[in-house]
Amino acid sequence: MADQNDRGDFIANLILPWRNTDKPFKRAIRSFRKLNCQSLGREIRESAYRRSLHRKGY
């Protein structure tokens, strides 16, 4: 994770060690790469709607 300063430079604020064998970390990176920020709000709403229907049993 990083913050952007006034000049546009990124300053790291979270650095975690990892190895190539860390499957959960690799899975998270793959998910971040697939993420489309332009449609993120719509995807979150649709996911929440589908989950609520699943819980109700419809």
GROMACS .gro file of C-alpha atoms in nm:
model
   58
    1MET     CA    1   0.000   0.000   0.000
    2ALA     CA    2   0.116   0.353  -0.061
    3ASP     CA    3   0.017   0.717  -0.032
    4GLN     CA    4   0.076   0.979  -0.299
    5ASN     CA    5   0.244   1.304  -0.196
    6ASP     CA    6   0.193   1.652  -0.346
    7ARG     CA    7   0.455   1.592  -0.617
    8GLY     CA    8   0.287   1.271  -0.730
    9ASP     CA    9   0.546   1.038  -0.577
   10PHE     CA   10   0.425   0.727  -0.401
   11ILE     CA   11   0.540   0.665  -0.043
   12ALA     CA   12   0.510   0.306   0.081
   13ASN     CA   13   0.321   0.271   0.408
   14LEU     CA   14   0.280  -0.107   0.425
   15ILE     CA   15   0.559  -0.345   0.333
   16LEU     CA   16   0.524  -0.712   0.415
   17PRO     CA   17   0.775  -0.990   0.350
   18TRP     CA   18   0.657  -1.273   0.127
   19ARG     CA   19   0.786  -1.573  -0.060
   20ASN     CA   20   0.686  -1.713  -0.399
   21THR     CA   21   0.531  -2.006  -0.216
   22ASP     CA   22   0.279  -1.788  -0.025
   23LYS     CA   23  -0.040  -1.890  -0.207
   24PRO     CA   24  -0.282  -1.654  -0.027
   25PHE     CA   25  -0.061  -1.355  -0.110
   26LYS     CA   26  -0.030  -1.460  -0.474
   27ARG     CA   27  -0.408  -1.505  -0.492
   28ALA     CA   28  -0.462  -1.156  -0.349
   29ILE     CA   29  -0.220  -1.000  -0.599
   30ARG     CA   30  -0.399  -1.177  -0.884
   31SER     CA   31  -0.732  -1.043  -0.758
   32PHE     CA   32  -0.595  -0.687  -0.736
   33ARG     CA   33  -0.469  -0.707  -1.094
   34LYS     CA   34  -0.814  -0.816  -1.218
   35LEU     CA   35  -0.987  -0.533  -1.030
   36ASN     CA   36  -1.155  -0.273  -1.249
   37CYS     CA   37  -1.182   0.050  -1.051
   38GLN     CA   38  -1.423   0.202  -1.305
   39SER     CA   39  -1.695  -0.052  -1.226
   40LEU     CA   40  -1.601  -0.133  -0.866
   41GLY     CA   41  -1.909   0.028  -0.707
   42ARG     CA   42  -2.147  -0.160  -0.936
   43GLU     CA   43  -1.967  -0.490  -0.872
   44ILE     CA   44  -1.988  -0.440  -0.495
   45ARG     CA   45  -2.360  -0.361  -0.512
   46GLU     CA   46  -2.432  -0.662  -0.732
   47SER     CA   47  -2.229  -0.891  -0.507
   48ALA     CA   48  -2.409  -0.766  -0.196
   49TYR     CA   49  -2.745  -0.815  -0.368
   50ARG     CA   50  -2.661  -1.172  -0.473
   51ARG     CA   51  -2.542  -1.255  -0.121
   52SER     CA   52  -2.859  -1.115   0.036
   53LEU     CA   53  -3.075  -1.328  -0.196
   54HIS     CA   54  -2.870  -1.636  -0.112
   55ARG     CA   55  -2.918  -1.579   0.261
   56LYS     CA   56  -3.295  -1.538   0.225
   57GLY     CA   57  -3.321  -1.864   0.033
   58TYR     CA   58  -3.495  -1.725  -0.278
   0.00000   0.00000   0.00000
